[in-house]
Amino acid sequence: MCGIVGYTGPKQCVQTLLSGLGKLEYRGYDSAGVAVLDGGRIAIRKSVGKIARLRDLVAREPVSGTCGVGHTRWATHGRPSDTNAHPHQAGAVAVVHNGIVENHRTLKKRLQDRGCRFISETDTEVISHLLEGHVASGLSLEEAVRSAVGEMKGSYAFLAVSEKEPGRIVGVRLNCPMVLGLGEGEVHLASDLPPLLSHTRNALFLEDGEMVVAEADGSVRLTDFLGTPRELRPRYIDWSPMMAEKGGYRHFMLKEIHEQPRAILDTLAGTTIPESGELFFETLPLAESAIKGLRKVLLIACGTSWHAALVGKFMIEGLARLPVEVDLGSEYRYRNPVVETGTMCIAISQSGETADTLAGLREARSKGAVTVSVCNVVSSTIARESDGVVYTRAGLEIGVASTKAFTTQLVALYLLALHLAKKRGELTSEAVACHLLEIADVVRRIEGILSRGEEIEDLARRFMDARDFLFLGRGVSYPIALEGALKLKEISYIHAEGYPAGEMKHGPIALIDEWMPVLVLCSKGESYEKTLSNLEEARSRGGRVIAIGTEGDLELAEKAEEVFSLPECGQYARPIVEVVPLQLLAYYMAVLKGTDVDQPRNLAKSVTVE
């Protein structure tokens, strides 16, 4: 997930571009750059690191011009570096890009055969060469963009400028956001609203498959990819700057809960071809022989990431047929652990800086383990110190209580389990394809849950006065019970405990009475009958039972006081879906109790001390 900005009009644009990038830095902060049409030539300034470094570079090497584009990068293809930073220029054309060009390898080979020289590791450079080739053949920039998108596959939004057409910016959107700000004689373009609102409140949100041509006089033309004109449909945005950063949501946490479908799609983008069962991990350079030689997997994490690791254990053991241990980072290295030959250690951390997880990774590596990380921040310490990385693409997560980082971790672990299973010969391409289609369908299922927020808010209102909560689950749903309890206690300050449903009789059942809500994860699956029996045990002790179940389950509806039904899905996709209503329940309980949702007391976003 990257941030792009553009401006064309009568004013000098460099400071406008830099200011806009600063407001989009939450979308990426590995590198940044601008391209400005300066005296009929494209002048590019770009630098690895945050926007501040780009500002310093522009101060030392100023550029001027009234038309330009800018970019702040979250690295996907190619490490963070000056060379890989956007904009990318080929000949007379420069491009900034957010998203993934899935067929960039095929396009790059074809372009290299034609004599194009590539200098970066990015998929974006393919776009600049495609456009330059079309422009050099006599096409306008608009025609060149239209031809290029006909050759590209993936999810993307990009802006292009050409020395041959000063003052003009051409932009497209396909499954990645882009919004236009329509000012007095000027046009602003960006990945999100915050860069626009200090200049204009008239915004036009591009839809998938649309192309915009913005001119220096402030005029705009909108078409589809085939050139058919589209109606301009600007909206007046009555948001404060803080509301804009929150996307109009009341809290960052709620915004991030609603961003989960997009975050999952971004994590899948460029990694899978569901129809053929293909998986690509460019940042996981492990030889097939090394994967086949694995004898054991060790998962290390803390907090919410530890719950993801517990789900990952089910996925890796069930699919790749490797024994898996799960350890808390804060405990692992203090017992002088035994690391056998053929062990892979997987460290899971949203920030990539969690001190205890990093210490556990280092301990395992010092004892001979192959190390892999599941991480959301490119070039973080844990990512740098691992032999390979599987990146989640959740984007910046501001709310302290993790939501989209957790679901993307589950997706990444599912993909990694499939990768190991395929390389080890445990799954065929056809079987992998079925799983990939199941993961892709998770997005639709989560969108359906998010549309039912009022149901969960009503549920929260009925139980907001509870002093204690018990969350129960079995099998792959047990870690989700732990996560649901953690979310509730983190932000609402209600004491909550997650427990394996089968272990309820070994202690927690003594706590159940008419004042104790018991939330049971009871979707149809391998442990359904046994979990239903545990639910009955809680109900018979007077517990107020809330069930998360499967659509159409009439038996469950008869046994629980409240039921929230989910679409039926496969065993390993289920936890990704089940956690969403629990996140929303915790959120609404906290809002109703008046706690600080985004910054709960005593907690920090990233625990970088032991």
Coordinates of C-alpha atoms in Angstrom, one line a residue:
M1 CA 0.0 0.0 0.0
C2 CA 1.6 3.3 -1.2
G3 CA 0.4 6.9 -1.4
I4 CA 0.3 8.9 -4.6
V5 CA -0.4 12.6 -5.1
G6 CA -0.6 14.9 -8.1
Y7 CA -1.2 18.6 -9.0
T8 CA -1.7 20.6 -12.1
G9 CA -2.7 24.3 -12.2
P10 CA -1.3 27.8 -12.0
K11 CA 0.8 27.4 -8.8
Q12 CA 4.2 26.1 -8.0
C13 CA 3.5 22.5 -7.0
V14 CA 6.5 21.1 -5.1
Q15 CA 5.4 22.2 -1.6
T16 CA 1.8 21.1 -2.3
L17 CA 3.1 17.6 -3.3
L18 CA 5.4 17.4 -0.3
S19 CA 2.5 18.4 2.1
G20 CA 0.2 15.9 0.5
L21 CA 2.8 13.1 0.9
G22 CA 3.1 14.0 4.5
K23 CA -0.6 13.4 5.0
L24 CA -0.3 10.0 3.2
E25 CA 2.8 8.8 5.1
Y26 CA 0.6 6.3 7.0
R27 CA 0.3 4.5 3.6
G28 CA 4.0 3.9 3.3
Y29 CA 7.3 5.3 4.6
D30 CA 10.1 3.3 3.0
S31 CA 10.9 6.0 0.4
A32 CA 9.4 9.0 -1.3
G33 CA 9.8 11.1 -4.4
V34 CA 8.4 13.8 -6.7
A35 CA 8.5 14.3 -10.4
V36 CA 7.9 17.9 -11.6
L37 CA 7.6 19.2 -15.2
D38 CA 10.3 21.9 -15.0
G39 CA 10.8 24.0 -18.2
G40 CA 9.6 21.2 -20.4
R41 CA 11.7 18.5 -18.7
I42 CA 10.9 16.1 -15.9
A43 CA 12.9 16.8 -12.8
I44 CA 12.9 13.9 -10.2
R45 CA 13.9 14.1 -6.6
K46 CA 13.6 10.9 -4.5
S47 CA 15.1 9.4 -1.4
V48 CA 14.9 6.3 0.7
G49 CA 13.4 6.9 4.1
K50 CA 10.5 9.1 5.3
I51 CA 9.2 12.3 3.8
A52 CA 11.5 14.5 6.0
R53 CA 14.5 13.2 4.0
L54 CA 12.8 14.1 0.7
R55 CA 12.1 17.6 2.1
D56 CA 15.8 18.0 2.9
L57 CA 16.8 16.8 -0.6
V58 CA 14.4 19.2 -2.3
A59 CA 15.7 22.1 -0.1
R60 CA 19.3 21.3 -1.2
E61 CA 18.3 20.6 -4.9
P62 CA 15.2 22.7 -5.5
V63 CA 12.9 22.2 -8.5
S64 CA 10.1 24.4 -9.8
G65 CA 7.0 23.8 -12.0
T66 CA 3.2 23.9 -11.9
C67 CA 2.5 20.2 -12.7
G68 CA 3.9 17.2 -10.9
V69 CA 3.3 13.9 -9.1
G70 CA 4.6 12.4 -5.9
H71 CA 4.8 9.1 -4.1
T72 CA 5.4 7.6 -0.7
R73 CA 6.3 3.9 -0.8
W74 CA 5.5 0.8 1.1
A75 CA 7.8 -1.7 -0.6
T76 CA 6.4 -4.8 -2.2
H77 CA 8.7 -5.5 -5.2
G78 CA 12.3 -4.6 -4.4
R79 CA 13.9 -3.4 -1.2
P80 CA 13.6 0.2 0.0
S81 CA 16.3 2.2 -1.8
D82 CA 16.8 5.3 -3.8
T83 CA 16.7 3.3 -7.0
N84 CA 13.5 1.6 -6.2
A85 CA 11.8 4.7 -5.0
H86 CA 9.1 6.3 -7.2
P87 CA 8.7 8.2 -9.5
H88 CA 10.0 5.9 -12.2
Q89 CA 11.0 7.5 -15.5
A90 CA 11.5 6.0 -19.0
G91 CA 12.3 8.5 -21.7
A92 CA 9.8 11.3 -21.7
V93 CA 7.4 9.6 -19.2
A94 CA 7.3 9.4 -15.4
V95 CA 4.9 7.3 -13.3
V96 CA 3.9 7.0 -9.6
H97 CA 2.0 3.8 -8.7
N98 CA 0.1 2.1 -5.9
G99 CA -0.7 -1.6 -6.2
I100 CA 0.7 -4.6 -7.9
V101 CA 1.3 -5.4 -11.6
E102 CA 0.8 -9.2 -11.3
N103 CA 2.1 -10.0 -14.8
H104 CA 5.1 -7.7 -14.5
R105 CA 7.6 -10.6 -15.0
T106 CA 6.1 -11.4 -18.4
L107 CA 5.9 -7.8 -19.4
K108 CA 9.4 -7.1 -18.3
K109 CA 10.9 -10.0 -20.3
R110 CA 9.0 -8.8 -23.4
L111 CA 10.3 -5.2 -22.9
Q112 CA 13.8 -6.4 -22.3
D113 CA 13.7 -8.4 -25.5
R114 CA 12.8 -5.1 -27.3
G115 CA 15.9 -3.4 -25.8
C116 CA 14.4 -1.7 -22.7
R117 CA 16.9 -1.3 -19.9
F118 CA 15.6 -1.7 -16.3
I119 CA 17.4 -0.1 -13.4
S120 CA 15.1 -1.0 -10.4
E121 CA 13.6 -4.1 -8.9
T122 CA 10.1 -2.8 -8.9
D123 CA 7.0 -3.9 -10.9
T124 CA 6.2 -0.2 -11.4
E125 CA 9.1 0.4 -13.8
V126 CA 7.3 -1.9 -16.3
I127 CA 4.5 0.7 -16.5
S128 CA 6.9 3.6 -17.3
H129 CA 8.5 1.5 -20.1
L130 CA 5.1 0.5 -21.5
L131 CA 4.0 4.1 -21.6
E132 CA 7.3 5.4 -23.1
G133 CA 7.1 2.8 -25.9
H134 CA 3.6 3.9 -26.8
V135 CA 4.4 7.6 -26.6
A136 CA 7.5 7.1 -28.8
S137 CA 5.3 5.4 -31.4
G138 CA 3.2 8.6 -31.7
L139 CA 0.4 8.0 -29.2
S140 CA -0.8 10.7 -26.8
L141 CA -0.2 10.1 -23.1
E142 CA -3.9 9.3 -22.7
E143 CA -3.8 6.8 -25.5
A144 CA -0.6 5.3 -24.2
V145 CA -2.2 4.8 -20.7
R146 CA -5.2 3.2 -22.3
S147 CA -3.0 0.7 -24.3
A148 CA -0.9 -0.1 -21.2
V149 CA -3.8 -0.9 -18.9
G150 CA -5.0 -3.3 -21.6
E151 CA -1.7 -5.2 -21.2
M152 CA -1.5 -5.1 -17.4
K153 CA -3.0 -7.5 -14.8
G154 CA -3.4 -6.8 -11.2
S155 CA -4.7 -4.1 -8.8
Y156 CA -3.3 -0.6 -9.3
A157 CA -3.8 3.1 -9.4
F158 CA -1.2 5.3 -11.1
L159 CA -0.5 8.8 -12.3
A160 CA 1.6 9.6 -15.4
V161 CA 3.1 12.8 -16.8
S162 CA 5.0 13.3 -20.1
E163 CA 7.5 15.9 -21.2
K164 CA 5.6 16.0 -24.5
E165 CA 2.3 17.2 -22.8
P166 CA 3.2 19.7 -20.1
G167 CA 0.5 20.5 -17.6
R168 CA -1.4 17.2 -18.2
I169 CA -1.7 14.3 -15.7
V170 CA -3.4 11.0 -16.7
G171 CA -4.5 8.7 -13.9
V172 CA -6.3 5.3 -13.7
R173 CA -7.8 3.2 -10.9
L174 CA -8.4 -0.6 -10.7
N175 CA -9.0 -2.0 -7.2
C176 CA -6.8 0.7 -5.6
P177 CA -8.1 4.1 -4.4
M178 CA -7.8 7.4 -6.2
V179 CA -9.7 10.7 -5.5
L180 CA -9.6 14.0 -7.3
G181 CA -9.9 17.4 -5.7
L182 CA -11.5 19.9 -8.0
G183 CA -10.3 23.5 -7.2
E184 CA -10.5 26.9 -8.9
G185 CA -8.5 26.4 -12.1
E186 CA -6.5 23.5 -10.6
V187 CA -6.7 19.8 -10.0
H188 CA -5.4 17.7 -7.1
L189 CA -5.1 13.9 -7.1
A190 CA -4.4 11.6 -4.3
S191 CA -4.9 8.1 -2.8
D192 CA -7.0 9.5 0.0
L193 CA -8.8 12.7 1.1
P194 CA -6.4 14.2 3.6
P195 CA -4.0 15.8 1.0
L196 CA -7.0 17.5 -0.7
L197 CA -9.0 19.1 2.0
S198 CA -6.8 22.1 2.7
H199 CA -7.3 23.0 -1.0
T200 CA -10.8 22.1 -1.9
R201 CA -13.8 20.2 -0.6
N202 CA -15.1 19.2 -4.0
A203 CA -14.0 15.6 -4.5
L204 CA -14.5 13.0 -7.2
F205 CA -13.8 9.4 -6.2
L206 CA -12.7 7.3 -9.2
E207 CA -14.4 3.9 -9.6
D208 CA -12.7 0.8 -10.8
G209 CA -11.9 0.8 -14.5
E210 CA -11.9 4.6 -14.8
M211 CA -9.3 7.0 -16.3
V212 CA -9.0 10.7 -15.6
V213 CA -7.2 13.3 -17.7
A214 CA -6.5 16.5 -15.7
E215 CA -5.4 19.7 -17.5
A216 CA -3.5 22.8 -16.3
D217 CA -6.6 25.0 -16.6
G218 CA -8.4 22.8 -14.1
S219 CA -10.5 21.0 -16.5
V220 CA -11.1 17.2 -16.2
R221 CA -12.2 14.4 -18.5
L222 CA -13.3 11.1 -17.2
T223 CA -13.6 7.9 -19.2
D224 CA -13.5 4.2 -18.8
F225 CA -10.5 2.2 -19.9
L226 CA -12.0 1.8 -23.4
G227 CA -12.4 5.6 -23.8
T228 CA -16.2 5.8 -23.2
P229 CA -16.9 9.1 -21.5
R230 CA -18.1 9.0 -17.9
E231 CA -20.2 11.6 -16.0
L232 CA -18.3 13.8 -13.6
R233 CA -19.9 13.3 -10.1
P234 CA -18.1 15.5 -7.6
R235 CA -19.2 15.4 -3.9
Y236 CA -18.8 18.1 -1.3
I237 CA -16.8 16.7 1.6
D238 CA -17.7 18.2 5.0
W239 CA -14.9 16.6 7.0
S240 CA -12.4 18.1 9.4
P241 CA -8.7 17.1 8.8
M242 CA -8.9 14.6 11.6
M243 CA -12.1 13.1 10.3
A244 CA -10.4 12.8 6.9
E245 CA -7.5 10.9 8.5
K246 CA -10.0 8.5 10.0
G247 CA -11.9 8.2 6.8
G248 CA -15.0 9.6 8.4
Y249 CA -15.1 6.9 11.1
R250 CA -15.4 7.9 14.7
H251 CA -12.2 6.0 15.7
F252 CA -9.2 4.7 14.0
M253 CA -10.0 1.2 15.3
L254 CA -13.4 1.2 13.6
K255 CA -11.7 2.4 10.4
E256 CA -9.2 -0.3 10.6
I257 CA -11.8 -3.0 11.2
H258 CA -13.5 -1.8 8.0
E259 CA -10.2 -1.8 6.1
Q260 CA -9.8 -5.6 6.6
P261 CA -11.2 -6.6 3.2
R262 CA -8.8 -4.3 1.4
A263 CA -5.9 -5.3 3.6
I264 CA -6.5 -9.0 2.9
L265 CA -6.7 -8.3 -0.9
D266 CA -3.5 -6.3 -0.6
T267 CA -1.8 -9.2 1.2
L268 CA -2.9 -11.6 -1.5
A269 CA -2.0 -9.3 -4.4
G270 CA 1.0 -10.4 -6.4
T271 CA 1.4 -13.5 -4.2
T272 CA -1.2 -15.9 -5.7
I273 CA -2.9 -17.0 -8.8
P274 CA -5.9 -18.8 -7.3
E275 CA -7.1 -20.5 -10.5
S276 CA -3.8 -22.4 -11.0
G277 CA -2.8 -22.8 -7.4
E278 CA 0.4 -20.8 -7.9
L279 CA 2.1 -18.9 -5.0
F280 CA 4.9 -16.4 -5.2
F281 CA 7.1 -15.3 -2.3
E282 CA 9.8 -13.1 -3.6
T283 CA 11.0 -12.3 -0.1
L284 CA 11.2 -15.9 0.9
P285 CA 14.3 -17.2 -0.9
L286 CA 14.2 -20.7 0.6
A287 CA 15.3 -23.6 -1.7
E288 CA 12.9 -26.4 -2.3
S289 CA 15.4 -28.8 -0.9
A290 CA 15.6 -26.8 2.3
I291 CA 11.8 -26.9 2.7
K292 CA 11.7 -30.6 2.0
G293 CA 14.3 -31.1 4.7
L294 CA 12.3 -29.4 7.4
R295 CA 11.5 -31.6 10.4
K296 CA 9.8 -29.0 12.7
V297 CA 8.3 -25.5 12.8
L298 CA 8.6 -23.1 15.7
L299 CA 6.3 -20.1 15.9
I300 CA 7.3 -17.2 18.2
A301 CA 5.1 -14.2 18.9
C302 CA 3.6 -12.0 21.6
G303 CA 0.0 -10.8 22.3
T304 CA -2.4 -10.8 19.4
S305 CA 0.4 -12.1 17.1
W306 CA 0.7 -15.1 19.5
H307 CA -3.0 -15.9 18.9
A308 CA -2.2 -15.8 15.2
A309 CA 0.6 -18.2 15.8
L310 CA -1.8 -20.6 17.5
V311 CA -4.0 -20.6 14.4
G312 CA -0.9 -21.0 12.3
K313 CA -0.1 -24.2 14.1
F314 CA -3.4 -25.7 13.0
M315 CA -2.7 -24.5 9.4
I316 CA 0.9 -25.7 9.1
E317 CA 0.3 -29.1 10.8
G318 CA -2.9 -29.7 8.9
L319 CA -1.7 -28.8 5.5
A320 CA 2.1 -29.2 5.4
R321 CA 2.1 -32.1 7.9
L322 CA 5.0 -30.7 9.9
P323 CA 5.0 -30.7 13.8
V324 CA 4.6 -27.2 15.2
E325 CA 5.5 -25.6 18.5
V326 CA 4.1 -22.2 19.5
D327 CA 6.1 -20.1 22.0
L328 CA 5.7 -16.8 23.7
G329 CA 8.6 -14.5 22.8
S330 CA 8.9 -13.4 26.4
E331 CA 9.4 -17.0 27.6
Y332 CA 11.2 -18.8 24.8
R333 CA 14.8 -17.9 25.4
Y334 CA 14.8 -18.2 29.1
R335 CA 14.6 -21.9 29.2
N336 CA 17.6 -22.8 27.1
P337 CA 15.4 -24.3 24.4
V338 CA 16.4 -27.3 22.2
V339 CA 16.5 -26.5 18.5
E340 CA 16.7 -29.6 16.4
T341 CA 18.3 -29.8 12.9
G342 CA 15.7 -29.0 10.3
T343 CA 13.8 -26.5 12.4
M344 CA 12.2 -23.4 10.9
C345 CA 11.5 -20.6 13.3
I346 CA 8.7 -18.2 12.2
A347 CA 8.6 -14.9 14.1
I348 CA 5.3 -13.0 13.9
S349 CA 5.2 -9.2 14.6
Q350 CA 3.1 -6.4 13.3
S351 CA 5.8 -3.8 13.8
G352 CA 8.8 -6.0 13.3
E353 CA 10.3 -4.4 16.4
T354 CA 8.7 -6.4 19.2
A355 CA 11.6 -6.9 21.6
D356 CA 10.7 -10.3 23.0
T357 CA 9.9 -11.7 19.6
L358 CA 13.2 -10.4 18.2
A359 CA 15.1 -12.0 21.2
G360 CA 13.4 -15.3 20.5
L361 CA 14.2 -15.2 16.8
R362 CA 17.8 -14.5 17.6
E363 CA 18.0 -17.3 20.1
A364 CA 16.5 -19.8 17.6
R365 CA 18.8 -18.6 14.8
S366 CA 21.9 -18.9 17.1
K367 CA 21.0 -22.5 17.6
G368 CA 20.8 -23.3 13.9
A369 CA 17.2 -22.7 12.9
V370 CA 16.2 -21.3 9.5
T371 CA 14.3 -18.1 10.3
V372 CA 11.3 -16.6 8.6
S373 CA 9.2 -13.6 9.8
V374 CA 5.6 -12.6 9.2
C375 CA 5.7 -8.8 9.4
N376 CA 3.9 -5.7 8.4
V377 CA 6.8 -3.2 8.2
V378 CA 9.4 -3.5 5.4
S379 CA 13.0 -3.5 6.6
S380 CA 12.1 -3.6 10.2
T381 CA 14.6 -5.3 12.5
I382 CA 12.9 -8.7 12.6
A383 CA 12.4 -8.6 8.8
R384 CA 16.1 -7.7 8.3
E385 CA 17.4 -10.4 10.6
S386 CA 15.3 -13.2 9.1
D387 CA 16.3 -15.5 6.3
G388 CA 13.0 -14.8 4.6
V389 CA 9.9 -12.7 5.1
V390 CA 6.2 -13.0 4.4
Y391 CA 4.9 -9.5 4.4
T392 CA 1.4 -8.6 5.4
R393 CA 0.1 -5.5 3.7
A394 CA -2.2 -4.1 6.3
G395 CA -0.8 -0.6 6.1
L396 CA -0.3 1.6 9.1
E397 CA -2.4 0.5 12.0
I398 CA -2.9 3.4 14.5
G399 CA -5.4 1.9 16.9
V400 CA -3.5 0.2 19.8
A401 CA -5.8 -2.8 19.7
S402 CA -4.7 -4.8 16.6
T403 CA -7.4 -5.7 14.1
K404 CA -6.4 -5.7 10.4
A405 CA -2.8 -6.7 11.3
F406 CA -4.2 -9.8 13.0
T407 CA -6.4 -10.9 10.1
T408 CA -3.6 -10.3 7.5
Q409 CA -1.3 -12.4 9.7
L410 CA -3.8 -15.2 9.5
V411 CA -3.9 -14.9 5.7
A412 CA -0.1 -14.8 5.5
L413 CA 0.2 -17.9 7.7
Y414 CA -2.4 -19.7 5.6
L415 CA -0.5 -18.8 2.4
L416 CA 2.8 -19.9 4.0
A417 CA 1.3 -23.2 5.1
L418 CA 0.0 -23.8 1.5
H419 CA 3.5 -22.9 0.2
L420 CA 5.2 -25.4 2.5
A421 CA 2.6 -28.1 1.7
K422 CA 3.0 -27.7 -2.0
K423 CA 6.8 -27.7 -1.9
R424 CA 6.8 -30.8 0.3
G425 CA 4.4 -32.7 -2.0
E426 CA 1.5 -32.7 0.6
L427 CA -0.9 -30.8 -1.7
T428 CA -1.4 -30.7 -5.4
S429 CA -1.8 -27.5 -7.4
E430 CA -5.5 -28.3 -7.7
A431 CA -5.9 -28.6 -3.9
V432 CA -3.9 -25.4 -3.3
A433 CA -6.2 -23.6 -5.9
C434 CA -9.2 -24.6 -3.9
H435 CA -7.7 -23.2 -0.7
L436 CA -6.7 -19.9 -2.5
L437 CA -10.3 -19.5 -3.8
E438 CA -11.5 -20.0 -0.2
I439 CA -9.2 -17.3 1.1
A440 CA -10.3 -14.9 -1.7
D441 CA -13.9 -15.5 -0.7
V442 CA -13.2 -14.4 2.9
V443 CA -13.2 -10.8 1.7
R444 CA -16.9 -11.1 0.6
R445 CA -17.8 -12.8 3.8
I446 CA -16.2 -10.1 6.0
E447 CA -17.8 -7.3 4.0
G448 CA -21.2 -9.0 4.8
I449 CA -20.4 -9.0 8.5
L450 CA -19.3 -5.3 8.5
S451 CA -22.6 -4.4 6.9
R452 CA -24.3 -5.8 10.1
G453 CA -22.6 -3.5 12.6
E454 CA -25.9 -2.4 14.1
E455 CA -26.7 -6.0 15.1
I456 CA -23.5 -6.2 17.1
E457 CA -24.0 -2.7 18.5
D458 CA -27.4 -3.9 19.9
L459 CA -25.7 -7.0 21.3
A460 CA -23.1 -4.8 23.0
R461 CA -25.8 -2.6 24.5
R462 CA -27.4 -5.6 26.1
F463 CA -24.2 -6.9 27.8
M464 CA -22.3 -3.7 28.4
D465 CA -22.8 -3.8 32.2
A466 CA -21.2 -7.2 32.6
R467 CA -18.2 -7.3 34.9
D468 CA -16.8 -10.6 33.5
F469 CA -16.9 -12.4 30.2
L470 CA -16.0 -16.0 29.2
F471 CA -15.1 -16.8 25.6
L472 CA -15.1 -20.4 24.5
G473 CA -13.9 -22.2 21.4
R474 CA -12.5 -25.5 20.2
G475 CA -9.9 -26.4 17.6
V476 CA -8.9 -23.6 15.3
S477 CA -11.5 -21.4 16.9
Y478 CA -9.9 -21.6 20.4
P479 CA -7.3 -19.0 19.6
I480 CA -10.1 -16.7 18.3
A481 CA -11.7 -17.1 21.7
L482 CA -8.5 -15.9 23.2
E483 CA -8.3 -13.0 20.8
G484 CA -11.9 -12.0 21.4
A485 CA -11.3 -11.9 25.2
L486 CA -8.1 -9.9 24.7
K487 CA -9.8 -7.3 22.6
L488 CA -12.6 -6.9 25.1
K489 CA -10.3 -6.4 28.1
E490 CA -7.9 -4.2 26.1
I491 CA -10.4 -1.4 25.2
S492 CA -13.5 -1.8 27.4
Y493 CA -11.6 -2.8 30.6
I494 CA -14.1 -5.6 31.2
H495 CA -12.4 -8.7 32.7
A496 CA -12.6 -11.4 30.0
E497 CA -11.1 -14.9 29.8
G498 CA -10.7 -17.1 26.7
Y499 CA -10.7 -20.8 27.2
P500 CA -10.7 -24.0 25.2
A501 CA -14.4 -25.1 25.4
G502 CA -13.4 -28.7 26.3
E503 CA -11.5 -27.4 29.4
M504 CA -14.3 -25.4 30.8
K505 CA -15.2 -28.2 33.2
H506 CA -11.6 -27.9 34.7
G507 CA -12.2 -24.6 36.4
P508 CA -14.1 -21.9 34.6
I509 CA -17.5 -23.6 35.0
A510 CA -17.3 -22.6 38.7
L511 CA -17.6 -19.0 37.7
I512 CA -20.7 -19.3 35.5
D513 CA -23.9 -17.8 36.9
E514 CA -26.8 -15.6 35.6
W515 CA -24.5 -12.6 35.6
M516 CA -21.8 -14.2 33.4
P517 CA -22.1 -13.8 29.6
V518 CA -20.5 -16.8 27.9
L519 CA -19.6 -16.2 24.2
V520 CA -19.3 -19.5 22.4
L521 CA -17.7 -19.9 18.9
C522 CA -19.9 -22.7 17.5
S523 CA -19.7 -22.7 13.8
K524 CA -20.4 -25.8 11.8
G525 CA -17.2 -27.8 11.5
E526 CA -15.0 -30.6 12.9
S527 CA -15.8 -29.8 16.6
Y528 CA -19.3 -28.6 16.2
E529 CA -21.1 -31.3 18.2
K530 CA -18.7 -31.2 21.1
T531 CA -18.8 -27.4 21.3
L532 CA -22.6 -27.5 21.3
S533 CA -22.4 -29.8 24.2
N534 CA -20.1 -27.4 26.1
L535 CA -22.6 -24.6 25.3
E536 CA -25.4 -26.7 26.9
E537 CA -23.2 -27.1 30.0
A538 CA -22.8 -23.3 30.3
R539 CA -26.5 -22.7 29.8
S540 CA -27.5 -25.2 32.4
R541 CA -25.5 -23.3 35.0
G542 CA -27.5 -20.1 34.2
G543 CA -24.9 -18.5 31.9
R544 CA -26.1 -16.0 29.4
V545 CA -25.0 -17.7 26.2
I546 CA -24.0 -15.7 23.1
A547 CA -23.2 -17.9 20.1
I548 CA -21.3 -17.2 17.0
G549 CA -22.6 -19.8 14.6
T550 CA -23.4 -20.8 11.0
E551 CA -26.3 -19.4 8.9
G552 CA -29.3 -21.7 9.0
D553 CA -28.4 -23.5 12.2
L554 CA -31.8 -23.8 13.9
E555 CA -30.5 -26.1 16.7
L556 CA -28.0 -23.5 17.9
A557 CA -30.7 -20.8 17.8
E558 CA -32.8 -22.8 20.2
K559 CA -30.0 -23.2 22.7
A560 CA -28.4 -19.7 22.9
E561 CA -29.9 -16.5 24.2
E562 CA -28.3 -14.6 21.3
V563 CA -26.9 -15.8 18.0
F564 CA -24.8 -14.0 15.4
S565 CA -24.7 -16.1 12.3
L566 CA -21.8 -16.3 9.8
P567 CA -21.6 -17.8 6.3
E568 CA -20.3 -21.3 6.1
C569 CA -16.6 -21.5 5.2
G570 CA -13.6 -23.9 5.3
Q571 CA -11.7 -24.9 8.4
Y572 CA -8.8 -22.6 7.9
A573 CA -10.7 -19.6 6.6
R574 CA -13.2 -19.8 9.5
P575 CA -11.0 -18.0 12.1
I576 CA -10.3 -15.1 9.7
V577 CA -14.1 -14.6 9.5
E578 CA -15.0 -15.4 13.1
V579 CA -12.8 -12.8 14.7
V580 CA -14.5 -9.8 12.9
P581 CA -17.7 -9.8 15.0
L582 CA -15.6 -10.2 18.2
Q583 CA -13.6 -7.1 17.2
L584 CA -16.8 -5.2 16.6
L585 CA -18.3 -6.4 19.9
A586 CA -15.3 -5.1 21.8
Y587 CA -15.4 -1.8 19.9
Y588 CA -19.0 -1.1 20.6
M589 CA -18.8 -2.2 24.2
A590 CA -15.9 0.3 24.7
V591 CA -17.7 3.1 23.0
L592 CA -20.8 2.6 25.1
K593 CA -18.7 2.5 28.3
G594 CA -16.9 5.7 27.2
T595 CA -13.3 4.4 27.2
D596 CA -10.5 5.6 25.0
V597 CA -10.8 3.2 22.1
D598 CA -7.7 4.1 20.1
Q599 CA -5.4 4.6 23.1
P600 CA -6.5 2.4 26.0
R601 CA -4.8 3.0 29.3
N602 CA -1.4 1.5 30.1
L603 CA -0.9 0.0 26.5
A604 CA 1.4 0.9 23.7
K605 CA 1.1 0.0 20.0
S606 CA 4.5 -1.6 19.7
V607 CA 6.3 -3.2 22.7
T608 CA 10.0 -2.5 22.0
V609 CA 11.3 -3.2 25.5
E610 CA 11.3 -6.4 27.4

